[in-house]
Tab-separated table of C-alpha atoms and ligand atoms in Angstrom:
chain	number	residue	atom	x	y	z
A	59	UNK	CA	0.000	0.000	0.000
A	60	UNK	CA	1.130	3.520	-0.634
A	61	UNK	CA	-0.205	6.895	0.507
A	62	UNK	CA	1.252	10.092	-0.909
A	63	UNK	CA	-0.901	12.681	0.887
A	64	UNK	CA	-0.709	12.813	4.679
A	65	UNK	CA	-0.793	15.600	7.299
A	66	UNK	CA	0.779	15.669	10.760
A	67	UNK	CA	0.581	17.866	13.863
A	68	UNK	CA	3.067	20.178	12.131
A	69	UNK	CA	0.149	21.430	10.025
A	70	UNK	CA	-3.471	20.495	10.664
A	71	UNK	CA	-3.279	16.761	11.344
A	72	UNK	CA	-3.622	15.259	14.816
A	73	UNK	CA	-0.962	12.512	14.553
A	74	UNK	CA	2.623	13.506	15.312
A	75	UNK	CA	5.105	12.810	12.510
A	76	UNK	CA	6.464	9.765	14.361
A	77	UNK	CA	2.941	8.489	15.128
A	78	UNK	CA	2.011	8.746	11.438
A	79	UNK	CA	5.018	6.577	10.533
A	80	UNK	CA	4.105	3.998	13.176
A	81	UNK	CA	0.463	3.951	12.074
A	82	UNK	CA	1.530	3.495	8.458
A	83	UNK	CA	3.817	0.636	9.355
A	84	UNK	CA	1.193	-1.167	11.397
A	85	UNK	CA	-1.238	-0.929	8.471
A	86	UNK	CA	1.345	-2.377	6.094
A	87	UNK	CA	1.923	0.858	4.162
A	88	UNK	CA	5.237	0.607	2.331
A	89	UNK	CA	5.547	4.126	0.951
A	90	UNK	CA	4.296	7.298	2.545
A	91	UNK	CA	4.646	10.971	1.666
A	92	UNK	CA	4.153	13.561	4.397
A	93	UNK	CA	2.602	16.582	2.698
A	94	UNK	CA	1.920	19.130	5.406
A	95	UNK	CA	0.489	22.515	4.461
A	96	UNK	CA	3.350	24.907	3.658
A	97	UNK	CA	5.946	23.207	5.878
A	98	UNK	CA	8.570	20.439	5.868
A	99	UNK	CA	8.699	20.225	9.673
A	100	UNK	CA	6.612	17.032	9.789
A	101	UNK	CA	8.714	15.320	7.135
A	102	UNK	CA	11.934	16.428	8.810
A	103	UNK	CA	10.862	15.020	12.177
A	104	UNK	CA	9.676	11.725	10.703
A	105	UNK	CA	12.507	10.948	8.329
A	106	UNK	CA	14.962	9.398	10.774
A	107	UNK	CA	12.288	7.189	12.338
A	108	UNK	CA	11.069	6.105	8.899
A	109	UNK	CA	14.622	5.118	7.940
A	110	UNK	CA	15.058	3.192	11.173
A	111	UNK	CA	11.968	1.071	10.548
A	112	UNK	CA	12.627	0.880	6.788
A	113	UNK	CA	9.507	2.661	5.692
A	114	UNK	CA	9.979	4.548	2.443
A	115	UNK	CA	9.139	8.179	3.277
A	116	UNK	CA	8.914	10.679	0.433
A	117	UNK	CA	9.567	14.366	1.101
A	118	UNK	CA	6.417	16.314	0.184
A	119	UNK	CA	4.471	19.489	0.779
A	120	UNK	CA	0.977	20.832	0.045
A	121	UNK	CA	1.117	24.462	-1.023
A	122	UNK	CA	-1.868	26.791	-0.787
A	123	UNK	CA	-1.947	28.746	-4.024
A	124	UNK	CA	-4.393	30.857	-5.986
A	125	UNK	CA	-5.665	30.029	-9.457
A	126	UNK	CA	-7.824	32.778	-10.924
A	127	UNK	CA	-8.810	33.922	-7.452
A	128	UNK	CA	-9.652	30.421	-6.230
A	129	UNK	CA	-7.751	28.678	-3.481
A	130	UNK	CA	-5.965	25.729	-5.111
A	131	UNK	CA	-3.800	23.154	-3.351
A	132	UNK	CA	-0.646	22.039	-5.079
A	133	UNK	CA	1.381	19.036	-3.969
A	134	UNK	CA	5.150	19.068	-4.399
A	135	UNK	CA	7.255	15.893	-4.155
A	136	UNK	CA	11.017	15.842	-3.776
A	137	UNK	CA	11.864	12.128	-3.902
A	138	UNK	CA	15.635	12.362	-3.684
A	139	UNK	CA	17.653	14.144	-2.345
A	140	UNK	CA	14.763	16.225	-0.954
A	141	UNK	CA	13.843	19.881	-1.294
A	142	UNK	CA	16.552	22.434	-2.042
A	143	UNK	CA	17.607	25.085	0.455
A	144	UNK	CA	16.223	27.855	-1.738
A	145	UNK	CA	12.816	26.141	-1.914
A	146	UNK	CA	12.861	25.742	1.853
A	147	UNK	CA	13.638	29.453	2.262
A	148	UNK	CA	10.694	30.321	0.028
A	149	UNK	CA	8.446	28.078	2.173
A	150	UNK	CA	9.543	30.008	5.281
A	151	UNK	CA	8.377	33.207	3.562
A	152	UNK	CA	4.976	31.608	2.978
A	153	UNK	CA	4.781	30.810	6.678
A	154	UNK	CA	5.379	34.454	7.554
A	155	UNK	CA	2.467	35.567	5.385
A	156	UNK	CA	0.255	32.925	7.000
A	157	UNK	CA	1.276	34.126	10.457
A	158	UNK	CA	0.301	37.691	9.564
A	159	UNK	CA	-3.085	36.421	8.343
A	160	UNK	CA	-3.548	34.533	11.619
A	161	UNK	CA	-2.927	37.689	13.655
A	162	UNK	CA	-5.555	39.552	11.619
A	163	UNK	CA	-7.988	36.626	11.816
A	164	UNK	CA	-7.716	36.540	15.630
A	165	UNK	CA	-8.326	40.317	15.706
A	166	UNK	CA	-11.359	39.949	13.465
A	167	UNK	CA	-12.793	37.209	15.681
A	168	UNK	CA	-12.208	39.331	18.781
A	169	UNK	CA	-14.088	42.213	17.125
A	170	UNK	CA	-17.002	39.816	16.680
A	171	UNK	CA	-16.888	39.021	20.395
A	172	UNK	CA	-15.083	35.688	20.108
A	173	UNK	CA	-12.376	35.460	22.783
A	174	UNK	CA	-9.595	33.764	20.808
A	175	UNK	CA	-5.890	34.516	21.145
A	176	UNK	CA	-3.264	32.981	18.877
A	177	UNK	CA	-1.585	31.562	21.971
A	178	UNK	CA	-4.777	29.559	22.738
A	179	UNK	CA	-4.424	27.514	19.585
A	180	UNK	CA	-2.917	24.080	19.928
A	181	UNK	CA	-0.558	24.087	17.001
A	182	UNK	CA	2.995	22.850	16.687
A	183	UNK	CA	4.298	24.094	13.390
A	184	UNK	CA	2.045	25.830	10.926
A	185	UNK	CA	-1.181	27.246	12.330
A	186	UNK	CA	-4.129	27.205	9.945
A	187	UNK	CA	-7.828	27.876	9.980
A	188	UNK	CA	-8.586	24.302	11.159
A	189	UNK	CA	-6.867	25.216	14.469
A	190	UNK	CA	-9.147	28.235	14.794
A	191	UNK	CA	-12.099	25.981	13.985
A	192	UNK	CA	-11.215	23.532	16.748
A	193	UNK	CA	-10.926	26.350	19.244
A	194	UNK	CA	-14.265	27.860	18.163
A	195	UNK	CA	-15.857	24.484	18.897
A	196	UNK	CA	-14.029	24.114	22.244
A	197	UNK	CA	-15.278	27.471	23.512
A	198	UNK	CA	-18.810	26.883	22.305
A	199	UNK	CA	-18.949	29.357	19.428
A	200	UNK	CA	-19.557	26.594	16.888
A	201	UNK	CA	-21.167	23.189	17.188
A	202	UNK	CA	-18.600	21.461	14.979
A	203	UNK	CA	-15.633	22.170	12.715
A	204	UNK	CA	-17.780	22.628	9.606
A	205	UNK	CA	-20.076	25.016	11.444
A	206	UNK	CA	-17.026	27.052	12.532
A	207	UNK	CA	-15.948	27.334	8.891
A	208	UNK	CA	-19.412	28.151	7.573
A	209	UNK	CA	-20.062	30.781	10.215
A	210	UNK	CA	-16.632	32.390	10.653
A	211	UNK	CA	-13.696	31.027	8.675
A	212	UNK	CA	-14.779	30.127	5.125
A	213	UNK	CA	-14.474	32.757	2.398
A	214	UNK	CA	-18.138	33.591	3.010
A	215	UNK	CA	-17.666	33.545	6.824
A	216	UNK	CA	-17.945	36.583	9.107
A	217	UNK	CA	-14.300	36.655	10.147
A	218	UNK	CA	-12.661	35.669	6.850
A	219	UNK	CA	-9.323	37.321	6.206
A	220	UNK	CA	-7.640	36.832	2.840
A	221	UNK	CA	-4.039	35.707	2.812
A	222	UNK	CA	-1.231	36.624	0.519
A	223	UNK	CA	-0.855	33.325	-1.330
A	224	UNK	CA	1.414	32.605	-4.288
A	225	UNK	CA	-0.179	31.952	-7.643
A	226	UNK	CA	-0.338	28.378	-8.836
A	227	UNK	CA	2.055	29.388	-11.622
A	228	UNK	CA	4.626	30.551	-9.071
A	229	UNK	CA	4.246	27.334	-7.063
A	230	UNK	CA	4.808	25.276	-10.227
A	231	UNK	CA	7.872	27.290	-11.103
A	232	UNK	CA	9.364	26.973	-7.613
A	233	UNK	CA	8.774	23.204	-7.496
A	234	UNK	CA	10.314	22.747	-10.915
A	235	UNK	CA	13.340	24.899	-10.031
A	236	UNK	CA	13.847	22.652	-6.996
A	237	UNK	CA	13.714	19.508	-9.198
A	238	UNK	CA	10.432	18.447	-7.598
A	239	UNK	CA	7.334	16.864	-9.115
A	240	UNK	CA	4.110	18.862	-8.886
A	241	UNK	CA	0.630	17.391	-8.618
A	242	UNK	CA	-2.745	19.117	-8.504
A	243	UNK	CA	-4.260	18.064	-5.149
A	244	UNK	CA	-7.859	16.714	-4.983
A	245	UNK	CA	-8.737	17.939	-8.491
A	246	UNK	CA	-12.412	17.256	-7.780
A	247	UNK	CA	-12.448	20.586	-5.920
A	248	UNK	CA	-11.505	22.596	-9.006
A	249	UNK	CA	-14.629	24.499	-9.950
A	250	UNK	CA	-13.740	25.129	-13.588
A	251	UNK	CA	-13.931	22.457	-16.265
A	252	UNK	CA	-10.667	20.610	-15.715
A	253	UNK	CA	-10.615	19.321	-19.299
A	254	UNK	CA	-10.278	22.937	-20.392
A	255	UNK	CA	-7.935	24.130	-17.651
A	256	UNK	CA	-5.538	21.187	-17.460
A	257	UNK	CA	-3.719	21.704	-20.782
A	258	UNK	CA	-2.866	25.245	-19.647
A	259	UNK	CA	-1.671	24.010	-16.265
A	260	UNK	CA	0.466	21.374	-17.930
A	261	UNK	CA	2.005	24.075	-20.106
A	262	UNK	CA	2.727	26.065	-16.942
A	263	UNK	CA	4.718	23.076	-15.655
A	264	UNK	CA	2.199	20.877	-13.800
A	265	UNK	CA	3.507	17.293	-13.868
A	266	UNK	CA	0.658	15.281	-12.358
A	267	UNK	CA	-2.862	15.260	-10.986
A	268	UNK	CA	-3.963	13.494	-7.828
A	269	UNK	CA	-6.332	11.066	-9.514
A	270	UNK	CA	-6.645	8.889	-6.397
A	271	UNK	CA	-8.028	10.756	-3.364
A	272	UNK	CA	-10.492	10.013	-0.547
A	273	UNK	CA	-12.907	12.656	-1.864
A	274	UNK	CA	-13.098	10.991	-5.291
A	275	UNK	CA	-15.743	8.524	-6.386
A	276	UNK	CA	-14.521	5.717	-8.624
A	277	UNK	CA	-16.043	7.614	-11.583
A	278	UNK	CA	-14.045	10.713	-10.614
A	279	UNK	CA	-10.845	8.679	-10.434
A	280	UNK	CA	-11.442	7.087	-13.846
A	281	UNK	CA	-12.109	10.502	-15.331
A	282	UNK	CA	-8.912	11.986	-13.868
A	283	UNK	CA	-6.889	8.985	-15.049
A	284	UNK	CA	-8.233	9.508	-18.555
A	285	UNK	CA	-7.527	13.247	-18.482
A	286	UNK	CA	-3.957	12.611	-17.337
A	287	UNK	CA	-3.397	9.880	-19.925
A	288	UNK	CA	-4.739	12.070	-22.749
A	289	UNK	CA	-2.319	14.830	-21.793
A	290	UNK	CA	0.534	12.436	-21.043
A	291	UNK	CA	0.695	13.629	-17.454
A	292	UNK	CA	1.555	11.620	-14.342
A	293	UNK	CA	-0.935	10.763	-11.619
A	294	UNK	CA	-0.471	10.607	-7.847
A	295	UNK	CA	-2.727	9.510	-5.021
A	296	UNK	CA	-3.238	9.715	-1.305
A	297	UNK	CA	-5.736	9.740	1.525
A	298	UNK	CA	-5.320	13.348	2.780
A	299	UNK	CA	-5.230	11.839	6.260
A	300	UNK	CA	-5.667	14.460	9.031
A	301	UNK	CA	-6.305	12.114	12.017
A	302	UNK	CA	-9.169	13.335	14.218
A	303	UNK	CA	-9.517	16.508	12.159
A	304	UNK	CA	-11.027	14.351	9.385
A	305	UNK	CA	-12.149	11.344	11.401
A	306	UNK	CA	-13.767	9.494	8.509
A	307	UNK	CA	-10.555	9.411	6.432
A	308	UNK	CA	-8.146	6.546	7.191
A	309	UNK	CA	-4.494	6.365	6.299
A	310	UNK	CA	-3.974	4.687	2.888
A	311	UNK	CA	-7.539	3.361	2.582
A	312	UNK	CA	-9.517	6.620	2.649
A	313	UNK	CA	-13.237	6.742	3.447
A	314	UNK	CA	-14.710	3.295	4.089
A	315	UNK	CA	-11.966	1.750	1.998
A	316	UNK	CA	-12.693	3.878	-1.088
A	317	UNK	CA	-8.996	4.488	-1.788
A	318	UNK	CA	-6.347	2.289	-3.260
A	319	UNK	CA	-3.249	3.859	-4.759
A	320	UNK	CA	-1.453	1.458	-7.120
A	321	UNK	CA	2.267	0.912	-6.520
A	322	UNK	CA	3.072	1.982	-10.073
A	323	UNK	CA	2.357	5.597	-9.017
A	324	UNK	CA	5.554	5.636	-7.016
A	325	UNK	CA	7.579	4.410	-9.987
A	326	UNK	CA	6.161	7.225	-12.071
A	327	UNK	CA	7.065	9.688	-9.375
A	328	UNK	CA	10.610	8.582	-8.771
A	329	UNK	CA	11.507	7.557	-12.296
A	330	UNK	CA	9.770	10.280	-14.225
A	331	UNK	CA	11.864	11.386	-17.157
A	332	UNK	CA	12.087	14.915	-15.864
A	333	UNK	CA	13.212	13.803	-12.461
A	334	UNK	CA	16.019	11.765	-13.923
A	335	UNK	CA	17.065	14.398	-16.446
B	505	LIG	P1	-5.555	27.809	5.835
B	505	LIG	O1	-4.492	27.186	4.977
B	505	LIG	O2	-5.110	28.168	7.191
B	505	LIG	O3	-6.247	28.951	5.130
B	505	LIG	O4	-6.662	26.653	6.047
B	505	LIG	C1	-7.076	25.903	4.948
B	505	LIG	C2	-7.628	24.584	5.427
B	505	LIG	O5	-8.893	24.805	6.054
B	505	LIG	C3	-7.937	23.656	4.251
B	505	LIG	O6	-6.854	22.818	3.974
B	505	LIG	C4	-9.092	22.833	4.763
B	505	LIG	O7	-8.606	21.758	5.579
B	505	LIG	C5	-9.828	23.799	5.671
B	505	LIG	N1	-10.947	24.488	5.004
B	505	LIG	C6	-10.879	25.568	4.182
B	505	LIG	N2	-12.101	25.963	3.782
B	505	LIG	C7	-12.975	25.123	4.389
B	505	LIG	C8	-14.405	25.014	4.379
B	505	LIG	N3	-15.175	25.865	3.703
B	505	LIG	N4	-14.952	24.028	5.130
B	505	LIG	C9	-14.176	23.179	5.847
B	505	LIG	N5	-12.836	23.222	5.883
B	505	LIG	C10	-12.236	24.174	5.167
B	506	LIG	FE1	-5.446	20.298	5.819
B	507	LIG	FE1	-5.719	20.054	0.395
B	508	LIG	ZN1	-4.074	17.777	2.265
């Protein structure tokens, strides 16, 4: 089994990096990519443990980018020897812009009478809106995480604060410059007709689409596989495991076993022509 899309406590997952590796091993997962939002901290903490127990851990990241005004997640994979120092420096800049957004989001919530301070949020590495959502639930301002988003944190929510995010084109460029492989995360969330948009994204440097994902029906997956094949693009796949923050999604197997990522995906990733060139 392989799973190339996993979050840890260093972004908005609830399993520590080491716990994710142990959980993967006990499920029989052979290859795992940690793809935290805008940080390598989870991967960095897990890599030694993964080596010790001989689990193949791929260095990954999930970047929040904008495509024509819409929030679009972009996965970056750096199979070997990992991300470059200049890419890592760029990622630190992204974290600064997120931190500034978080300060303004806390202020906005306080203006609405919600007593939330950044220091109340239980976050290790990168703090995101899911941490705010958990806190809103804890202090009784929302009945569940989704309600917290709908009421306060989503783009249509009362406290929404926009963040300075890179464009998808910039993300693609940065990943390519760092010899990484890019993949469009959970393409089912793209609102535009992907058949029209994808050729442009490929021309901008997109290598792959995440055809296999817990949010995809089998029809979705078949459609994304066909789109990728028609454009001679790679495909990737993963659960988008977040632990208790997405309790219905299991590592490697997705929602009620709806996910199965074929081993060949890893070969494509690590032996892609561009990666070897
Ligand atoms: P951030 O990167 O801090 O802006 O937070 C983005 C994360 O919040 C996404 O990865 C999702 O996990 C979650 N999220 C964003 N919008 C929504 C929404 N409308 N409903 C539920 N979760 C959301
Ligand atoms: Fe997330
Ligand atoms: Fe995502
Ligand atoms: Zn994700």
